[in-house]
XYZ file of C-alpha atoms in Angstrom:
110
model
C 128.440 100.177 157.024
C 128.277 102.985 159.576
C 130.099 102.805 162.878
C 128.667 104.427 165.999
C 132.136 104.986 167.424
C 133.587 107.237 164.740
C 130.752 107.925 162.274
C 132.661 106.429 159.354
C 130.924 104.932 156.349
C 132.402 102.003 154.452
C 131.125 100.261 151.335
C 132.460 97.592 149.023
C 132.036 99.659 145.881
C 132.935 96.903 143.439
C 130.491 94.493 145.106
C 127.713 97.076 144.778
C 128.500 97.536 141.101
C 128.632 93.774 140.514
C 125.338 93.334 142.355
C 123.674 95.886 140.119
C 125.018 94.213 137.008
C 123.728 90.846 138.244
C 120.263 92.345 138.779
C 120.359 93.803 135.288
C 121.061 90.351 133.843
C 118.087 88.910 135.741
C 115.907 91.723 134.382
C 117.094 90.998 130.842
C 116.202 87.322 131.318
C 112.722 88.206 132.628
C 112.207 90.591 129.701
C 113.303 87.911 127.236
C 110.939 85.327 128.738
C 108.124 87.894 128.684
C 108.741 88.724 125.017
C 108.808 85.050 124.008
C 105.666 84.180 125.964
C 103.770 87.277 124.830
C 104.562 86.408 121.219
C 103.493 82.800 121.697
C 100.299 83.787 123.522
C 99.384 86.272 120.806
C 100.021 83.616 118.156
C 97.706 81.110 119.836
C 93.995 81.782 119.507
C 91.367 79.744 121.270
C 88.753 79.091 118.635
C 85.391 77.447 118.727
C 82.426 77.537 121.022
C 82.621 74.065 122.534
C 83.097 73.278 126.218
C 86.887 72.986 125.931
C 87.225 76.370 124.208
C 84.920 78.004 126.770
C 86.874 76.487 129.649
C 90.197 77.608 128.177
C 88.898 81.151 127.721
C 87.517 81.386 131.260
C 90.278 79.492 133.108
C 93.431 79.996 131.038
C 93.245 83.506 129.602
C 92.987 85.442 132.914
C 96.029 83.600 134.296
C 97.864 84.123 131.027
C 97.315 87.873 131.191
C 98.252 88.060 134.882
C 101.373 85.953 134.320
C 102.513 88.109 131.412
C 101.902 91.287 133.405
C 103.896 89.846 136.307
C 106.860 89.050 134.043
C 106.686 92.472 132.397
C 106.675 94.284 135.752
C 109.368 91.980 137.161
C 111.712 92.890 134.314
C 111.025 96.603 134.741
C 111.399 96.652 138.527
C 114.490 94.473 138.749
C 116.110 96.451 135.935
C 115.415 99.703 137.751
C 116.747 98.292 141.028
C 119.890 97.036 139.287
C 120.542 100.481 137.846
C 120.051 102.045 141.284
C 122.531 99.623 142.876
C 125.120 100.581 140.253
C 124.349 104.270 140.881
C 124.865 103.786 144.638
C 128.200 102.115 143.914
C 129.244 105.060 141.739
C 128.136 107.526 144.413
C 130.222 105.761 147.068
C 133.146 105.634 144.624
C 132.873 109.383 143.977
C 132.607 110.036 147.709
C 135.699 107.916 148.330
C 137.699 109.707 145.628
C 136.656 113.116 146.963
C 137.603 112.155 150.525
C 140.984 110.787 149.420
C 141.639 113.902 147.362
C 140.843 116.170 150.303
C 143.064 114.166 152.637
C 145.973 114.259 150.179
C 145.548 118.038 149.870
C 145.608 118.364 153.659
C 141.901 119.172 153.883
C 140.019 119.039 157.121
C 138.379 115.885 158.320
C 134.618 116.387 158.490
């Protein structure tokens, strides 16, 4: 967090990395559910031309497609966000190491 008094930045680097890993696990779960459901939906064909088959095709299939697309995009977006959180943690870690190195060498405070 930034402080108005001295313009310092502080971050819990390990918490950021853990948060990113947790998001990645959620993305993997969403991707797994998507894969299972997509397989099951592709294996199930609504056959026939009776009222039940017509109703299933008009009422069920659009929701099925939208639900699968939602799960697919959820897995992609959460996975990307998880990777970015880990990257932010690494960036703060690198920044911290650089600052500590400069201080130990007697470098100037920015």
